[in-house]
Amino acid sequence: MMDTDLDSFSFDDKQTKQLLKKAKLMSTLRTIAIVVVVTPIIMILLWYGFRQWSHYHAQKTMNEIVAFNEISGPNVHISNQTYNSNWFGGEIETKTYKLIGKRPYIWEPVERKYNLFGSSSRKYGSFGPISVNKSESLAESSQFYRFNSYTGDRELFFYHPEIPYATYKNSVNELNKLEKATLVELGLSFDQAYSLEEIKSKLPPSVQVVWWWVDAYTDENLAFMKQGQQTVHAESVFVYGFHSEQFEPFGGMDSFISSIELLRKNSKSFKWDAEQAYESLIGDNKTLEKSDIKIIGAIVTGTAEQLNVLQGSPYIKASTFGVITNQQDSLD
């Protein structure tokens, strides 16, 4: 009787082990099946989520680039934007042009990298002018022409009216050396700060203004610039202004103010630039209003013959050439 019980017990134990092994195998197979089915779904969801998040930040960055172009970008206009995204962000290419007379002139593309945390930066090595002349004197080197590394054209620069320079360029007087039909981009530096209405009344109505240079410089900025008689080049981070009304909705003073406010509040990448402009412009009431904005320069374009009317204008302290092209203004 005892032997029979032991044999029965031994048989049950073996059977239990087999059942446990079978159950463990089934569990393992079930886990593998779940992993095989669920993992691709999770990967797809993650891929879709990252892609949507990347798309969101790409669109946000592109909007910020447009807004920044509305407070800077001297006579630089955006034609289109494209982006390539990846899991960690992506790259944005913004194609630009200048308006010379009535003709678009292809300018250098702006390349920026963005990440999924809402920040972006210029792509390393994708910008920077060509400087041909060298000088030990800062006052002299700041007045040498620089050339765009993408097109090879001259990049214009300005003279601040509160800085006494040893010499001034006067490219207006050189217009008569060009063929009358030559298309010209000309940077004007005024003798003082004017309201928009004041300077508009002084400029000949036949002259096409494409961009207004705004006096957005703090006392500290000016003190630094005075030390070396620094001019302000068009590609400088310290150049602020707005496109003329012909480029609305991306032009005019209202767009300039709203873009500064937008970048101050919503942008990580351009917040510092917008804050610099805002702090230097606001009045005693600590708000940015149209009356706070003073004009100290402009970019005008047209044929050499059209711009020749600017000769002898007492409110123009200095002038410098930008793009000069013999392409005909086919829209005339």
Coordinates of C-alpha atoms in Angstrom, one line a residue:
M1 CA 0.0 0.0 0.0
M2 CA 2.8 2.4 0.9
D3 CA 4.7 1.6 -2.3
T4 CA 1.6 2.3 -4.4
D5 CA 1.2 5.7 -2.8
L6 CA 4.8 6.6 -3.4
D7 CA 4.6 5.6 -7.1
S8 CA 1.4 7.7 -7.4
F9 CA 3.1 10.6 -5.8
S10 CA 6.2 10.3 -8.0
F11 CA 4.0 10.2 -11.1
D12 CA 2.1 13.3 -10.1
D13 CA 5.3 15.2 -9.5
K14 CA 6.6 14.4 -12.9
Q15 CA 3.4 15.3 -14.5
T16 CA 3.3 18.6 -12.6
K17 CA 6.8 19.5 -13.8
Q18 CA 5.8 18.7 -17.4
L19 CA 2.8 20.9 -17.0
L20 CA 4.9 23.7 -15.5
K21 CA 7.4 23.4 -18.4
K22 CA 4.5 23.5 -20.9
A23 CA 2.9 26.5 -19.2
K24 CA 6.3 28.3 -19.1
L25 CA 6.9 27.6 -22.7
M26 CA 3.4 28.9 -23.6
S27 CA 4.0 32.0 -21.5
T28 CA 7.3 32.6 -23.2
L29 CA 5.7 32.1 -26.7
R30 CA 2.9 34.4 -25.7
T31 CA 5.3 37.1 -24.5
I32 CA 7.3 36.8 -27.7
A33 CA 4.1 37.1 -29.8
I34 CA 3.1 40.2 -27.8
V35 CA 6.5 41.7 -28.3
V36 CA 6.5 40.9 -32.0
V37 CA 3.1 42.5 -32.4
V38 CA 3.3 45.4 -30.0
T39 CA 6.9 46.6 -30.7
P40 CA 6.3 47.7 -34.3
I41 CA 3.1 49.5 -33.1
I42 CA 5.1 51.3 -30.4
M43 CA 7.9 52.1 -32.9
I44 CA 5.4 53.5 -35.4
L45 CA 3.7 55.5 -32.7
L46 CA 7.1 56.8 -31.5
W47 CA 8.1 57.6 -35.1
Y48 CA 4.9 59.4 -35.8
G49 CA 5.0 61.3 -32.5
F50 CA 8.6 62.4 -33.0
R51 CA 7.8 63.3 -36.6
Q52 CA 4.8 65.4 -35.6
W53 CA 6.9 67.1 -32.8
S54 CA 9.7 67.8 -35.3
H55 CA 7.2 69.1 -37.8
Y56 CA 5.7 71.4 -35.2
H57 CA 9.2 72.9 -34.2
A58 CA 10.2 73.1 -37.9
Q59 CA 7.1 75.2 -38.6
K60 CA 7.6 77.3 -35.5
T61 CA 11.2 77.9 -36.4
M62 CA 10.3 78.9 -40.0
N63 CA 7.7 81.4 -38.6
E64 CA 10.3 82.8 -36.3
I65 CA 12.8 83.2 -39.2
V66 CA 10.1 85.1 -41.1
A67 CA 9.4 87.3 -38.0
F68 CA 13.1 88.0 -37.5
N69 CA 13.4 89.0 -41.2
E70 CA 10.8 91.6 -40.4
I71 CA 12.9 93.3 -37.8
S72 CA 16.3 92.9 -39.6
G73 CA 17.3 91.5 -43.0
P74 CA 18.1 94.7 -44.9
N75 CA 16.4 94.4 -48.3
V76 CA 16.5 90.6 -47.8
H77 CA 13.1 88.9 -48.6
I78 CA 12.0 85.3 -48.2
S79 CA 10.9 83.4 -51.3
N80 CA 10.4 79.9 -49.8
Q81 CA 11.4 77.6 -47.0
T82 CA 12.0 73.9 -46.9
Y83 CA 13.1 71.6 -44.1
N84 CA 14.5 68.1 -43.5
S85 CA 13.6 66.5 -40.2
N86 CA 15.0 63.7 -38.2
W87 CA 14.4 62.1 -34.7
F88 CA 16.3 64.9 -33.0
G89 CA 15.3 68.0 -35.0
G90 CA 16.3 68.9 -38.5
E91 CA 17.6 71.6 -40.9
I92 CA 15.7 74.5 -42.5
E93 CA 16.7 76.2 -45.7
T94 CA 15.3 79.7 -46.3
K95 CA 15.8 81.0 -49.9
T96 CA 16.0 84.7 -50.2
Y97 CA 16.2 87.5 -52.7
K98 CA 16.7 91.3 -52.8
L99 CA 14.6 93.7 -54.7
I100 CA 16.7 95.8 -57.0
G101 CA 14.5 98.3 -58.8
K102 CA 11.5 96.1 -59.7
R103 CA 13.6 93.0 -60.3
P104 CA 14.2 90.2 -57.8
Y105 CA 17.9 89.4 -57.3
I106 CA 18.7 86.0 -55.9
W107 CA 20.5 86.3 -52.6
E108 CA 22.2 83.8 -50.3
P109 CA 20.0 81.1 -48.6
V110 CA 19.8 81.0 -44.8
E111 CA 20.5 77.6 -43.3
R112 CA 19.5 76.9 -39.7
K113 CA 19.5 73.7 -37.6
Y114 CA 16.7 73.2 -35.1
N115 CA 16.1 70.8 -32.2
L116 CA 13.1 69.3 -30.5
F117 CA 13.5 71.7 -27.5
G118 CA 12.5 74.8 -29.5
S119 CA 16.0 76.2 -30.3
S120 CA 17.7 76.8 -33.6
S121 CA 21.0 78.2 -34.8
R122 CA 22.7 79.1 -38.1
K123 CA 24.3 76.1 -39.6
Y124 CA 28.1 76.2 -38.9
G125 CA 30.1 77.5 -41.9
S126 CA 27.0 78.6 -43.9
F127 CA 27.4 82.3 -43.4
G128 CA 30.0 85.1 -43.2
P129 CA 31.1 87.7 -45.8
I130 CA 34.4 87.8 -47.7
S131 CA 36.7 90.6 -46.5
V132 CA 39.3 91.4 -49.1
N133 CA 41.1 94.4 -47.6
K134 CA 43.1 94.2 -44.4
S135 CA 44.1 97.0 -42.0
E136 CA 45.5 97.5 -38.6
S137 CA 43.1 100.4 -38.0
L138 CA 39.6 99.5 -36.8
A139 CA 38.4 102.9 -38.1
E140 CA 39.7 102.0 -41.6
S141 CA 38.7 98.4 -41.7
S142 CA 35.1 99.1 -40.7
Q143 CA 34.7 101.1 -44.0
F144 CA 36.1 98.5 -46.4
Y145 CA 33.6 96.8 -48.5
R146 CA 32.8 93.2 -47.8
F147 CA 31.5 90.8 -50.4
N148 CA 28.7 88.2 -50.0
S149 CA 30.2 84.7 -50.0
Y150 CA 27.3 83.3 -52.0
T151 CA 26.8 85.8 -54.8
G152 CA 30.1 87.8 -54.7
D153 CA 28.2 91.1 -54.5
R154 CA 29.1 94.0 -52.3
E155 CA 27.4 94.2 -48.9
L156 CA 26.4 97.7 -48.0
F157 CA 27.0 99.3 -44.6
F158 CA 25.8 102.3 -42.6
Y159 CA 27.2 105.2 -40.5
H160 CA 25.4 106.0 -37.3
P161 CA 24.7 109.8 -37.0
E162 CA 25.9 110.0 -33.4
I163 CA 29.4 108.7 -34.2
P164 CA 31.9 111.2 -35.7
Y165 CA 33.8 109.3 -38.4
A166 CA 37.2 110.4 -39.8
T167 CA 36.0 109.7 -43.3
Y168 CA 32.7 108.9 -45.0
K169 CA 31.9 107.2 -48.2
N170 CA 29.6 109.0 -50.7
S171 CA 28.6 106.5 -53.3
V172 CA 25.8 108.8 -54.5
N173 CA 28.5 111.0 -56.2
E174 CA 29.7 107.9 -58.1
L175 CA 26.4 107.1 -59.7
N176 CA 27.3 109.2 -62.8
K177 CA 30.2 106.8 -63.4
L178 CA 27.7 104.0 -64.1
E179 CA 25.6 103.4 -67.1
K180 CA 22.2 105.1 -66.7
A181 CA 20.3 101.8 -66.9
T182 CA 22.5 100.0 -64.3
L183 CA 20.4 98.7 -61.4
V184 CA 21.8 99.8 -58.0
E185 CA 21.2 99.1 -54.4
L186 CA 22.3 102.0 -52.2
G187 CA 22.5 102.3 -48.5
L188 CA 21.8 105.8 -47.1
S189 CA 23.0 107.1 -43.7
F190 CA 21.2 110.2 -42.5
D191 CA 22.6 113.1 -40.7
Q192 CA 20.3 112.6 -37.7
A193 CA 17.4 110.6 -36.5
Y194 CA 14.0 111.4 -38.1
S195 CA 10.5 110.2 -37.7
L196 CA 9.2 108.2 -40.6
E197 CA 7.0 111.0 -41.8
E198 CA 9.8 113.5 -41.7
I199 CA 12.2 111.5 -43.7
K200 CA 9.6 110.5 -46.3
S201 CA 8.9 114.2 -46.9
K202 CA 12.6 114.8 -47.6
L203 CA 13.2 111.9 -50.0
P204 CA 12.3 112.5 -53.6
P205 CA 9.0 110.6 -54.4
S206 CA 10.6 109.0 -57.4
V207 CA 13.1 107.1 -55.2
Q208 CA 12.1 103.6 -54.2
V209 CA 12.8 102.9 -50.5
V210 CA 12.8 99.2 -49.8
W211 CA 14.1 99.2 -46.2
W212 CA 14.3 101.6 -43.3
W213 CA 17.2 101.5 -40.8
V214 CA 16.0 102.1 -37.2
D215 CA 18.0 103.7 -34.4
A216 CA 17.9 100.6 -32.1
Y217 CA 21.1 101.2 -30.2
T218 CA 21.7 101.5 -26.5
D219 CA 24.2 104.0 -25.0
E220 CA 26.5 101.0 -24.3
N221 CA 26.3 99.9 -27.9
L222 CA 27.2 103.4 -29.1
A223 CA 30.0 103.8 -26.7
F224 CA 31.6 100.6 -28.0
M225 CA 31.1 101.6 -31.6
K226 CA 32.6 105.0 -31.0
Q227 CA 35.9 103.5 -29.8
G228 CA 36.7 102.2 -33.2
Q229 CA 34.5 104.3 -35.3
Q230 CA 32.5 101.2 -36.2
T231 CA 30.2 101.2 -39.1
V232 CA 27.2 98.9 -39.2
H233 CA 27.3 96.3 -41.9
A234 CA 24.2 94.8 -43.3
E235 CA 25.0 91.3 -42.0
S236 CA 25.6 92.6 -38.5
V237 CA 23.6 91.2 -35.5
F238 CA 23.1 94.8 -34.5
V239 CA 21.2 96.1 -37.5
Y240 CA 17.4 96.5 -37.0
G241 CA 14.8 98.0 -39.3
F242 CA 11.8 97.2 -41.4
H243 CA 10.8 96.7 -45.0
S244 CA 8.8 99.4 -46.7
E245 CA 5.0 99.2 -47.0
Q246 CA 5.1 97.7 -50.5
F247 CA 6.1 94.4 -48.8
E248 CA 3.0 94.2 -46.6
P249 CA 2.0 92.0 -44.8
F250 CA 5.7 91.6 -44.1
G251 CA 6.5 95.3 -44.1
G252 CA 5.8 98.5 -42.4
M253 CA 6.1 99.8 -38.8
D254 CA 3.2 97.8 -37.4
S255 CA 4.7 94.6 -38.6
F256 CA 8.1 95.6 -37.1
I257 CA 6.5 96.2 -33.7
S258 CA 4.4 93.1 -33.7
S259 CA 7.3 90.9 -34.8
I260 CA 9.5 92.2 -31.9
E261 CA 6.8 91.5 -29.4
L262 CA 6.2 88.0 -30.9
L263 CA 9.9 87.0 -30.7
R264 CA 10.3 88.4 -27.2
K265 CA 7.5 86.3 -25.9
N266 CA 7.6 83.1 -27.9
S267 CA 11.1 82.6 -29.4
K268 CA 14.1 81.0 -27.7
S269 CA 16.4 81.5 -30.7
F270 CA 15.6 85.2 -31.4
K271 CA 14.6 86.4 -28.0
W272 CA 17.9 88.1 -27.3
D273 CA 17.8 90.0 -30.6
A274 CA 14.3 91.1 -30.0
E275 CA 15.0 92.1 -26.4
Q276 CA 18.0 94.2 -27.6
A277 CA 15.8 96.1 -30.1
Y278 CA 12.9 96.5 -27.6
E279 CA 15.0 97.8 -24.7
S280 CA 16.7 100.4 -26.9
L281 CA 13.5 101.6 -28.4
I282 CA 10.9 101.7 -25.6
G283 CA 10.0 105.1 -24.2
D284 CA 9.4 106.3 -20.7
N285 CA 6.1 104.4 -20.5
K286 CA 8.0 101.1 -21.0
T287 CA 6.0 100.2 -24.1
L288 CA 7.0 100.1 -27.7
E289 CA 5.0 102.6 -29.8
K290 CA 5.3 104.1 -33.3
S291 CA 6.5 107.4 -31.8
D292 CA 9.5 105.6 -30.3
I293 CA 10.8 104.6 -33.6
K294 CA 13.3 106.9 -35.3
I295 CA 14.9 106.4 -38.8
I296 CA 18.6 106.9 -39.3
G297 CA 19.1 105.3 -42.7
A298 CA 17.5 103.6 -45.6
I299 CA 18.1 101.3 -48.5
V300 CA 17.0 102.6 -51.9
T301 CA 17.1 100.8 -55.2
G302 CA 16.6 101.7 -58.9
T303 CA 18.6 102.7 -61.9
A304 CA 21.7 104.9 -61.6
E305 CA 19.8 107.6 -63.4
Q306 CA 16.8 107.4 -61.0
L307 CA 19.0 107.5 -57.9
N308 CA 21.1 110.4 -59.3
V309 CA 18.4 112.8 -57.9
L310 CA 19.8 112.2 -54.4
Q311 CA 23.0 114.1 -55.2
G312 CA 23.4 117.1 -53.0
S313 CA 20.8 116.1 -50.4
P314 CA 21.9 117.7 -47.1
Y315 CA 20.1 115.0 -45.0
I316 CA 22.3 112.2 -46.4
K317 CA 25.5 112.0 -44.4
A318 CA 27.0 109.0 -46.2
S319 CA 26.0 106.4 -48.8
T320 CA 27.4 103.0 -49.8
F321 CA 26.9 100.7 -52.7
G322 CA 25.3 97.3 -52.3
V323 CA 24.4 95.1 -55.3
I324 CA 25.2 96.7 -58.7
T325 CA 23.9 94.7 -61.7
N326 CA 23.6 95.4 -65.5
Q327 CA 20.5 93.2 -65.7
Q328 CA 17.6 95.2 -67.2
D329 CA 14.6 96.1 -65.1
S330 CA 12.2 94.1 -67.3
L331 CA 9.1 95.2 -65.4
D332 CA 9.5 98.9 -66.3

